[in-house]
CSV table of C-alpha atoms in Angstrom, one decimal:
chain,number,residue,atom,x,y,z
A,390,MET,CA,22.5,35.5,-15.2
A,391,GLU,CA,19.3,33.7,-16.1
A,392,ALA,CA,19.6,30.2,-17.7
A,393,MET,CA,17.0,28.4,-19.8
A,394,ARG,CA,16.6,24.9,-21.2
A,395,GLU,CA,13.8,23.0,-23.0
A,396,ILE,CA,12.3,19.7,-21.7
A,397,GLU,CA,9.8,17.3,-23.2
A,398,LEU,CA,7.0,15.2,-21.7
A,399,LYS,CA,5.3,12.4,-23.5
A,400,GLY,CA,2.7,9.7,-22.5
A,401,HIS,CA,-0.4,9.9,-20.4
A,402,ILE,CA,0.9,13.1,-18.8
A,403,ILE,CA,-2.5,14.5,-17.8
A,404,ASP,CA,-4.4,11.6,-16.1
A,405,SER,CA,-1.2,10.4,-14.5
A,406,PHE,CA,-0.7,13.9,-13.1
A,407,LEU,CA,2.8,14.2,-14.5
A,408,LEU,CA,2.2,17.6,-16.0
A,409,PRO,CA,1.0,19.3,-12.8
A,410,LYS,CA,3.8,17.6,-10.8
A,411,VAL,CA,6.3,19.2,-13.2
A,412,PHE,CA,4.6,22.6,-12.8
A,413,ASP,CA,4.6,22.2,-9.0
A,414,LYS,CA,8.2,21.2,-8.8
A,415,VAL,CA,9.4,24.1,-10.9
A,416,MET,CA,7.5,26.6,-8.8
A,417,ASP,CA,8.6,24.9,-5.5
A,418,MET,CA,12.2,25.4,-6.6
A,419,ASN,CA,11.6,29.0,-7.4
A,420,GLY,CA,12.0,28.5,-11.2
A,421,GLU,CA,9.8,29.5,-14.1
A,422,PHE,CA,8.2,27.6,-17.0
A,423,GLU,CA,6.7,28.4,-20.3
A,424,ILE,CA,4.6,26.0,-22.4
A,425,LEU,CA,6.0,26.0,-26.0
A,426,GLU,CA,4.0,23.2,-27.4
A,427,PHE,CA,1.1,21.1,-26.1
A,428,GLU,CA,-0.7,18.3,-27.9
A,429,ILE,CA,-3.5,16.5,-26.0
A,430,GLY,CA,-4.6,13.0,-26.9
A,431,LYS,CA,-8.1,12.9,-28.2
A,432,HIS,CA,-9.0,9.4,-26.9
A,433,LYS,CA,-8.5,7.7,-23.6
A,434,THR,CA,-5.7,5.5,-25.0
A,435,ASP,CA,-4.0,8.4,-26.9
A,436,THR,CA,-0.8,9.9,-25.4
A,437,SER,CA,-0.1,13.6,-25.0
A,438,TYR,CA,3.0,15.6,-25.6
A,439,ALA,CA,4.3,18.9,-24.1
A,440,ARG,CA,7.4,20.9,-24.7
A,441,LEU,CA,8.4,23.4,-22.0
A,442,MET,CA,11.0,26.1,-21.5
A,443,ILE,CA,12.4,25.9,-17.9
A,444,LYS,CA,14.1,29.0,-16.5
A,445,GLY,CA,16.5,29.3,-13.5
A,446,ARG,CA,18.2,32.2,-12.0
A,447,ASP,CA,21.6,30.8,-13.1
A,448,GLN,CA,23.0,27.6,-14.6
A,449,GLU,CA,23.5,25.8,-11.3
A,450,HIS,CA,19.9,26.6,-10.3
A,451,LEU,CA,18.6,25.4,-13.7
A,452,ASP,CA,20.6,22.2,-13.4
A,453,ASP,CA,19.0,21.4,-10.0
A,454,ILE,CA,15.6,22.0,-11.4
A,455,ILE,CA,16.2,19.8,-14.5
A,456,GLY,CA,17.6,17.1,-12.3
A,457,GLU,CA,14.4,16.9,-10.3
A,458,LEU,CA,12.2,17.1,-13.4
A,459,HIS,CA,14.2,14.3,-14.9
A,460,ARG,CA,13.3,12.0,-12.0
A,461,LEU,CA,9.6,12.7,-12.7
A,462,GLY,CA,9.9,11.6,-16.3
A,463,ALA,CA,10.9,14.8,-18.2
A,464,TYR,CA,13.7,14.5,-20.7
A,465,LEU,CA,15.9,16.8,-22.7
A,466,PRO,CA,15.0,17.0,-26.4
A,467,GLU,CA,18.6,16.6,-27.6
A,468,ALA,CA,19.6,13.0,-28.2
A,469,GLU,CA,23.1,13.0,-26.8
A,470,ASP,CA,24.9,9.9,-25.5
A,471,ALA,CA,25.1,9.4,-21.8
A,472,ILE,CA,28.3,10.7,-20.1
A,473,VAL,CA,30.3,8.2,-18.2
A,474,GLU,CA,33.3,8.4,-15.9
A,475,GLU,CA,35.3,5.7,-14.3
A,476,ALA,CA,35.0,4.9,-10.6
A,477,PRO,CA,38.3,5.9,-8.9
A,478,LYS,CA,38.2,2.9,-6.5
A,479,ASP,CA,35.9,0.2,-5.1
A,480,ARG,CA,32.7,1.6,-3.7
A,481,VAL,CA,33.6,5.2,-4.6
A,482,VAL,CA,31.5,7.0,-7.2
A,483,PRO,CA,32.5,9.8,-9.6
A,484,LYS,CA,31.3,13.2,-8.6
A,485,GLY,CA,28.0,14.2,-10.3
A,486,PHE,CA,26.9,10.5,-10.7
A,487,TYR,CA,23.3,9.8,-11.8
A,488,SER,CA,21.2,8.4,-9.0
A,489,THR,CA,18.4,6.1,-10.3
A,490,THR,CA,14.7,6.1,-9.6
A,491,ASN,CA,12.7,2.9,-9.5
A,492,HIS,CA,11.0,3.9,-12.8
A,493,THR,CA,11.9,2.2,-16.2
A,494,THR,CA,15.0,4.0,-17.5
A,495,TYR,CA,16.7,4.1,-20.9
A,496,VAL,CA,20.3,5.2,-21.5
A,497,LYS,CA,21.7,6.3,-24.8
A,498,VAL,CA,25.0,4.4,-25.6
A,499,ASP,CA,26.8,4.7,-28.9
A,500,GLY,CA,23.7,6.3,-30.5
A,501,GLU,CA,21.3,3.6,-29.3
A,502,TRP,CA,18.8,3.7,-26.5
A,503,ARG,CA,19.2,0.7,-24.1
A,504,ARG,CA,16.9,-0.2,-21.3
A,505,VAL,CA,18.6,-0.3,-17.9
A,506,LYS,CA,18.6,-3.7,-16.4
A,507,ASP,CA,17.7,-4.6,-12.8
A,508,GLN,CA,15.9,-1.3,-12.2
A,509,LYS,CA,15.8,-0.1,-8.6
A,510,MET,CA,16.0,3.2,-6.7
A,511,ASP,CA,19.1,4.9,-5.3
A,512,ALA,CA,21.5,3.0,-7.4
A,513,LEU,CA,24.0,3.9,-10.1
A,514,ILE,CA,24.0,3.0,-13.8
A,515,VAL,CA,27.1,1.2,-15.0
A,516,ILE,CA,27.9,0.7,-18.7
A,517,LYS,CA,29.5,-2.6,-19.5
A,518,ASP,CA,29.7,-4.5,-22.8
A,519,ASN,CA,27.2,-2.0,-24.3
A,520,GLU,CA,24.7,-2.8,-21.6
A,521,ALA,CA,23.4,-0.5,-18.9
A,522,VAL,CA,22.9,-2.1,-15.5
A,523,CYS,CA,21.6,-0.7,-12.2
A,524,THR,CA,24.4,-1.3,-9.7
A,525,THR,CA,24.3,-0.5,-5.9
A,526,LEU,CA,27.2,1.4,-4.3
A,527,GLY,CA,28.5,-1.7,-2.5
A,528,HIS,CA,29.1,-3.4,-5.9
A,529,ILE,CA,30.9,-0.6,-7.6
A,530,LYS,CA,34.4,-1.6,-8.6
A,531,LYS,CA,37.4,0.5,-9.6
A,532,GLY,CA,37.3,1.3,-13.3
A,533,ASP,CA,33.5,0.8,-13.7
A,534,ARG,CA,32.0,3.2,-16.2
A,535,VAL,CA,29.4,5.1,-14.2
A,536,VAL,CA,26.8,7.4,-15.8
A,537,VAL,CA,27.1,11.0,-14.6
A,538,GLY,CA,24.7,13.9,-15.2
A,539,ASN,CA,21.3,13.7,-16.9
A,540,LYS,CA,22.2,13.7,-20.6
A,541,GLY,CA,21.3,10.7,-22.7
A,542,ILE,CA,18.9,9.3,-20.0
A,543,ARG,CA,15.1,8.9,-20.2
A,544,VAL,CA,12.9,8.0,-17.3
A,545,VAL,CA,9.5,6.5,-18.0
A,546,PRO,CA,7.1,6.6,-15.0
A,547,PRO,CA,4.3,4.0,-14.9
A,548,GLU,CA,1.1,5.0,-16.6
A,549,ARG,CA,-2.2,5.2,-14.8
A,550,PRO,CA,-4.1,1.9,-15.5
A,551,ARG,CA,-6.5,2.3,-18.5
A,552,GLY,CA,-9.2,0.2,-16.7
A,553,HIS,CA,-10.3,-0.1,-13.1
A,554,THR,CA,-8.0,-2.1,-10.8
A,555,ILE,CA,-7.3,-2.4,-7.1
A,556,PHE,CA,-4.3,-0.2,-7.7
A,557,ASP,CA,-6.4,3.0,-8.3
A,558,PHE,CA,-9.0,2.3,-5.7
A,559,MET,CA,-10.3,5.3,-3.7
A,560,GLY,CA,-7.9,7.6,-5.5
A,561,SER,CA,-5.5,7.6,-2.6
A,562,GLN,CA,-3.0,4.9,-1.7
A,563,VAL,CA,-3.8,4.3,1.9
A,564,SER,CA,-7.2,3.1,3.2
A,565,SER,CA,-7.8,3.2,6.9
A,566,GLU,CA,-11.2,1.7,6.5
A,567,ARG,CA,-12.0,-1.9,7.5
A,568,PRO,CA,-11.3,-3.9,4.4
A,569,SER,CA,-14.6,-4.7,2.6
A,570,GLN,CA,-15.3,-8.0,0.9
A,571,ALA,CA,-15.2,-6.3,-2.5
A,572,LEU,CA,-11.7,-4.9,-1.8
A,573,ILE,CA,-10.3,-8.3,-0.7
A,574,ARG,CA,-12.0,-9.9,-3.7
A,575,GLU,CA,-10.2,-7.5,-6.0
A,576,ILE,CA,-6.9,-8.3,-4.4
A,577,ALA,CA,-7.6,-12.0,-4.7
A,578,GLU,CA,-8.5,-11.6,-8.4
A,579,GLU,CA,-5.2,-9.8,-9.1
A,580,ILE,CA,-3.3,-12.7,-7.3
A,581,TYR,CA,-5.3,-15.4,-9.0
A,582,GLU,CA,-4.8,-13.9,-12.5
A,583,ALA,CA,-1.1,-13.5,-11.9
A,584,LYS,CA,-0.8,-17.1,-10.9
A,585,GLU,CA,-2.8,-18.3,-13.9
A,586,SER,CA,-0.7,-16.3,-16.3
A,587,GLY,CA,2.6,-17.6,-14.9
A,588,GLY,CA,3.4,-14.4,-13.0
A,589,LYS,CA,5.6,-14.3,-9.9
A,590,ILE,CA,4.1,-13.5,-6.5
A,591,VAL,CA,6.4,-12.6,-3.6
A,592,VAL,CA,5.3,-12.3,0.0
A,593,VAL,CA,7.2,-10.2,2.6
A,594,GLY,CA,6.1,-11.1,6.1
A,595,GLY,CA,6.6,-10.2,9.7
A,596,PRO,CA,6.0,-12.3,12.9
A,597,ALA,CA,2.6,-10.6,13.5
A,598,ILE,CA,1.3,-13.1,10.9
A,599,VAL,CA,1.8,-15.8,13.5
A,600,HIS,CA,0.8,-13.7,16.6
A,601,THR,CA,-2.5,-12.7,15.0
A,602,GLY,CA,-3.5,-16.2,13.8
A,603,GLY,CA,-2.8,-15.7,10.1
A,604,GLN,CA,-0.2,-18.5,9.9
A,605,GLN,CA,-2.5,-21.3,8.7
A,606,ALA,CA,-3.9,-19.1,5.9
A,607,LEU,CA,-0.4,-18.1,4.6
A,608,ALA,CA,0.7,-21.7,4.8
A,609,GLU,CA,-2.4,-22.6,2.7
A,610,LEU,CA,-1.5,-20.0,0.1
A,611,ILE,CA,2.0,-21.4,-0.2
A,612,ARG,CA,0.6,-25.0,-0.5
A,613,LYS,CA,-1.8,-23.9,-3.3
A,614,GLY,CA,1.0,-22.2,-5.3
A,615,TYR,CA,0.1,-18.5,-4.7
A,616,VAL,CA,3.5,-17.7,-3.2
A,617,ASP,CA,6.7,-18.0,-5.3
A,618,ALA,CA,9.1,-16.5,-2.8
A,619,LEU,CA,9.1,-15.5,0.9
A,620,LEU,CA,11.2,-12.6,2.3
A,621,SER,CA,11.3,-12.2,6.0
A,622,GLY,CA,13.6,-12.3,9.1
A,623,ASN,CA,14.4,-14.6,11.9
A,624,ALA,CA,11.3,-13.8,13.9
A,625,LEU,CA,8.6,-15.0,11.5
A,626,ALA,CA,10.4,-18.3,11.0
A,627,VAL,CA,11.0,-18.8,14.7
A,628,HIS,CA,7.4,-18.1,15.8
A,629,ASP,CA,6.0,-20.2,13.0
A,630,ILE,CA,8.2,-23.1,14.1
A,631,GLU,CA,7.4,-22.5,17.8
A,632,TYR,CA,3.7,-22.6,17.0
A,633,ASN,CA,4.1,-25.9,15.1
A,634,LEU,CA,6.2,-27.5,17.9
A,635,TYR,CA,4.5,-26.1,21.0
A,636,GLY,CA,1.3,-24.4,19.9
A,637,THR,CA,2.5,-21.1,21.2
A,638,SER,CA,3.9,-17.8,19.8
A,639,LEU,CA,6.2,-16.0,22.1
A,640,GLY,CA,5.0,-18.4,24.8
A,641,MET,CA,1.3,-17.5,24.4
A,642,ASP,CA,-1.2,-20.2,23.5
A,643,LEU,CA,-2.9,-18.8,20.4
A,644,LYS,CA,-6.1,-20.7,21.0
A,645,THR,CA,-6.7,-19.5,24.6
A,646,GLY,CA,-4.7,-16.3,24.6
A,647,GLU,CA,-3.0,-17.3,27.8
A,648,LEU,CA,0.7,-17.8,28.5
A,649,ALA,CA,1.7,-21.4,28.6
A,650,PRO,CA,3.6,-22.8,31.5
A,651,GLU,CA,7.3,-22.1,30.9
A,652,GLY,CA,6.1,-20.7,27.5
A,653,HIS,CA,8.7,-17.9,27.6
A,654,LYS,CA,11.3,-20.6,26.8
A,655,HIS,CA,9.6,-22.0,23.7
A,656,HIS,CA,11.1,-19.7,21.1
A,657,ILE,CA,14.6,-20.6,22.4
A,658,TYR,CA,13.7,-24.3,22.3
A,659,ALA,CA,12.4,-23.8,18.7
A,660,ILE,CA,15.7,-22.3,17.6
A,661,SER,CA,17.7,-25.0,19.4
A,662,GLU,CA,15.7,-27.9,17.9
A,663,ILE,CA,16.2,-26.5,14.3
A,664,THR,CA,19.9,-26.0,15.0
A,665,ARG,CA,20.1,-29.5,16.4
A,666,ALA,CA,18.6,-30.8,13.2
A,667,GLY,CA,21.0,-28.7,11.1
A,668,SER,CA,18.5,-26.5,9.2
A,669,ILE,CA,14.8,-25.9,8.6
A,670,ARG,CA,14.9,-28.3,5.6
A,671,GLU,CA,16.6,-31.0,7.6
A,672,ALA,CA,14.0,-30.6,10.4
A,673,VAL,CA,11.3,-31.2,7.8
A,674,GLU,CA,13.0,-34.2,6.3
A,675,LYS,CA,13.5,-35.7,9.8
A,676,GLY,CA,9.9,-35.2,10.7
A,677,ILE,CA,10.6,-32.7,13.4
A,678,LEU,CA,8.7,-29.9,11.7
A,679,THR,CA,5.4,-31.1,10.3
A,680,GLY,CA,3.4,-28.0,9.4
A,681,GLY,CA,3.3,-24.2,9.1
A,682,ILE,CA,4.7,-21.5,6.8
A,683,MET,CA,8.3,-22.7,6.7
A,684,TYR,CA,7.3,-26.3,6.3
A,685,GLU,CA,5.2,-25.5,3.3
A,686,CYS,CA,8.0,-23.5,1.7
A,687,ILE,CA,10.3,-26.6,2.0
A,688,LYS,CA,7.6,-29.0,0.8
A,689,ASN,CA,6.6,-26.9,-2.2
A,690,GLY,CA,10.1,-25.7,-3.3
A,691,VAL,CA,9.4,-22.0,-2.4
A,692,PRO,CA,12.6,-20.1,-1.9
A,693,TYR,CA,12.9,-17.9,1.1
A,694,VAL,CA,15.3,-15.3,2.3
A,695,LEU,CA,15.6,-14.8,6.1
A,696,ALA,CA,17.6,-11.5,6.6
A,697,GLY,CA,19.1,-11.2,10.1
A,698,SER,CA,18.8,-8.3,12.5
A,699,ILE,CA,20.7,-7.0,15.5
A,700,ARG,CA,17.8,-8.0,17.8
A,701,ASP,CA,17.6,-11.6,16.7
A,702,ASP,CA,17.7,-14.5,19.2
A,703,GLY,CA,19.8,-17.4,17.9
A,704,PRO,CA,19.3,-16.9,15.1
A,705,LEU,CA,18.1,-19.9,13.1
A,706,PRO,CA,20.8,-21.6,11.0
A,707,ASP,CA,19.0,-20.5,7.8
A,708,VAL,CA,19.1,-16.8,8.7
A,709,ILE,CA,21.6,-14.7,6.7
A,710,THR,CA,23.5,-12.4,9.1
A,711,ASP,CA,25.6,-10.8,6.3
A,712,THR,CA,23.4,-7.8,5.4
A,713,MET,CA,24.9,-7.2,2.0
A,714,LYS,CA,24.5,-10.9,1.1
A,715,ALA,CA,20.9,-10.8,2.3
A,716,GLN,CA,20.2,-7.7,0.1
A,717,ASP,CA,21.6,-9.4,-2.9
A,718,LEU,CA,19.4,-12.5,-2.4
A,719,MET,CA,16.3,-10.3,-1.8
A,720,ARG,CA,17.0,-8.4,-5.1
A,721,GLU,CA,17.4,-11.7,-6.9
A,722,GLN,CA,14.0,-12.9,-5.8
A,723,VAL,CA,12.1,-9.7,-6.6
A,724,LYS,CA,13.7,-8.6,-9.8
A,725,ASP,CA,11.1,-10.5,-11.9
A,726,ALA,CA,8.2,-10.2,-9.5
A,727,ASP,CA,4.7,-9.2,-10.8
A,728,ILE,CA,3.0,-8.8,-7.4
A,729,VAL,CA,4.6,-8.2,-4.0
A,730,LEU,CA,2.4,-8.6,-0.9
A,731,MET,CA,3.9,-7.0,2.2
A,732,LEU,CA,2.3,-8.2,5.4
A,733,ALA,CA,2.9,-6.6,8.9
A,734,THR,CA,6.5,-5.7,8.7
A,735,MET,CA,7.9,-2.2,8.4
A,736,LEU,CA,11.6,-3.1,8.3
A,737,HIS,CA,11.3,-5.7,5.5
A,738,SER,CA,8.6,-3.9,3.6
A,739,ILE,CA,10.8,-0.8,3.2
A,740,ALA,CA,13.9,-2.9,2.5
A,741,THR,CA,12.0,-4.8,-0.2
A,742,GLY,CA,10.5,-1.6,-1.6
A,743,ASN,CA,14.0,-0.2,-2.2
A,744,CYS,CA,14.6,-3.2,-4.5
A,745,LEU,CA,11.5,-3.0,-6.6
A,746,ALA,CA,10.9,-1.4,-10.0
A,747,SER,CA,7.9,1.0,-10.0
A,748,HIS,CA,5.9,-1.3,-12.4
A,749,VAL,CA,5.6,-4.1,-9.8
A,750,ARG,CA,2.1,-4.2,-8.2
A,751,THR,CA,2.7,-3.8,-4.5
A,752,ILE,CA,0.1,-4.2,-1.7
A,753,CYS,CA,1.1,-3.4,1.9
A,754,VAL,CA,-1.1,-4.6,4.8
A,755,ASP,CA,-0.3,-3.3,8.3
A,756,ILE,CA,-2.3,-2.3,11.4
A,757,ASN,CA,0.0,0.7,11.7
A,758,PRO,CA,-0.7,3.3,9.0
A,759,ALA,CA,2.8,4.7,9.5
A,760,THR,CA,4.2,1.6,7.8
A,761,VAL,CA,2.4,2.3,4.6
A,762,THR,CA,3.2,6.0,4.7
A,763,LYS,CA,6.9,5.5,5.3
A,764,LEU,CA,7.0,2.9,2.5
A,765,MET,CA,5.6,5.5,0.0
A,766,ASP,CA,7.6,8.4,1.4
A,767,ARG,CA,10.8,6.4,0.8
A,768,GLY,CA,10.0,6.0,-2.9
A,769,THR,CA,7.7,3.0,-3.3
A,770,ALA,CA,4.9,5.2,-4.6
A,771,GLN,CA,3.3,2.3,-6.6
A,772,ALA,CA,2.2,0.6,-3.3
A,773,ILE,CA,-1.3,0.7,-2.1
A,774,GLY,CA,-1.9,0.3,1.6
A,775,ILE,CA,-4.6,-1.4,3.7
A,776,VAL,CA,-4.6,-0.5,7.4
A,777,THR,CA,-5.9,-3.6,9.1
A,778,ASP,CA,-5.0,-6.7,11.2
A,779,VAL,CA,-3.1,-9.2,9.1
A,780,GLY,CA,-4.7,-12.0,11.1
A,781,THR,CA,-8.1,-10.8,9.6
A,782,PHE,CA,-6.8,-10.1,6.1
A,783,LEU,CA,-5.0,-13.4,5.4
A,784,PRO,CA,-7.9,-15.8,6.2
A,785,TRP,CA,-10.3,-13.6,4.2
A,786,LEU,CA,-7.9,-13.5,1.2
A,787,ALA,CA,-7.6,-17.4,1.4
A,788,GLU,CA,-11.4,-17.7,1.4
A,789,GLU,CA,-11.7,-15.4,-1.7
A,790,LEU,CA,-9.1,-17.3,-3.6
A,791,ASP,CA,-10.9,-20.6,-2.7
A,792,ALA,CA,-14.1,-19.1,-4.1
A,793,LEU,CA,-12.4,-18.0,-7.3
A,794,GLU,CA,-10.9,-21.4,-7.8
A,795,LYS,CA,-14.4,-23.1,-7.4
A,796,ALA,CA,-16.0,-20.6,-9.7
A,797,ARG,CA,-13.5,-21.1,-12.4
A,798,LYS,CA,-13.8,-24.9,-12.1
A,799,GLN,CA,-17.5,-24.6,-12.5
A,800,GLU,CA,-17.1,-22.3,-15.5
A,801,ALA,CA,-14.7,-24.7,-17.3
A,802,PRO,CA,-17.2,-27.5,-18.1
A,803,THR,CA,-19.7,-25.0,-19.3
A,804,LEU,CA,-17.2,-23.3,-21.6
A,805,LYS,CA,-16.1,-26.7,-22.9
A,806,ALA,CA,-19.7,-27.8,-23.6
A,807,LYS,CA,-20.3,-24.5,-25.5
A,808,GLY,CA,-17.2,-25.2,-27.5
A,809,LYS,CA,-18.4,-28.7,-28.5
A,810,LYS,CA,-21.8,-27.3,-29.4
A,811,HIS,CA,-20.2,-24.6,-31.6
A,812,LYS,CA,-18.1,-27.3,-33.4
A,813,ARG,CA,-21.3,-29.4,-34.1
A,814,LYS,CA,-23.0,-26.4,-35.6
A,815,THR,CA,-20.0,-25.6,-37.8
A,816,ALA,CA,-19.8,-29.2,-39.0
A,817,ARG,CA,-23.5,-29.0,-40.2
């Protein structure tokens, strides 16, 4: 027996392609739709509204379609409270639980819409003390009130930027072209403006940063305050420390490109020396570690999370080998991030992407286009990708930021002088 239900869409549903995505999803799932009402915004800043009737071959089929449309940003016109059920035991969810997207989400509780806190994908919504919080499966406790179904939930996807930004360049989200100076400058401007406005910039990095010669540029960005948190693994820290202690990365002299005598031992020596000191911080304080990425993090108070892996040597004493603990610390660092810069690491980029809300501006730089594609396929659709060598990208980015700083310093006296001149004219 055919089943039908109305849905509503509101916002910039045309230029953000939300409306055609809804049409495509309904047809892909062998459903039908009918447009009941459609109001198009007359100006660029105006929102649009659409009310549709969705049809399925039976109630189960309709519910499947509605569930998918809900994740795109459609919502049911009725204003019912969300339905909750208690978790039967720790890390066990009620059947029919609502699985979150990384888009901003609201839940209706006791007749009031409440924004869900700590938004991230593939989590659950727990209602506690009249608040709605995104909670991962590993943190579900027996008796937690978990939202089930789609009633009383509204998902708000990010709107397409009103003005031109790096986040809509070329229309697609992966550029395999060599990065142009204009493109790098746009990224530098986004980072510079975020820093000036007090925003948070998080870097996610892999060991290729050191292998390709980008270490000094990243260390400079940290020293100048362009990095507020670093997320990585054992390898980046080890090779960064190895380079500072021995001038090599995985035993290769980065200046000559040749293997150093006994160089294959250097990364083990590096781990041993930090362990002997007690930690990376203690190695810096004792004068053992005198430069590099990790040194600048310690010297400039930049927090870092080094998440362990099954393939790690050592690992360093600072590496967190408890995966769940590492996840929690990563989520803590990115929950208020404005920009996340992912550099040459598929594993940590995807892991971090899973923790991000969709409004976080995300830039992924990797020589392998599959890294960017996988990141977006797994839900981090807000990311733009640049397929290039990170050893080329980072020094170029540092240069553009230096140029911006110099330009702004030159502008400041001019603006100040103009202000004084204006005051004198006003006084007259």
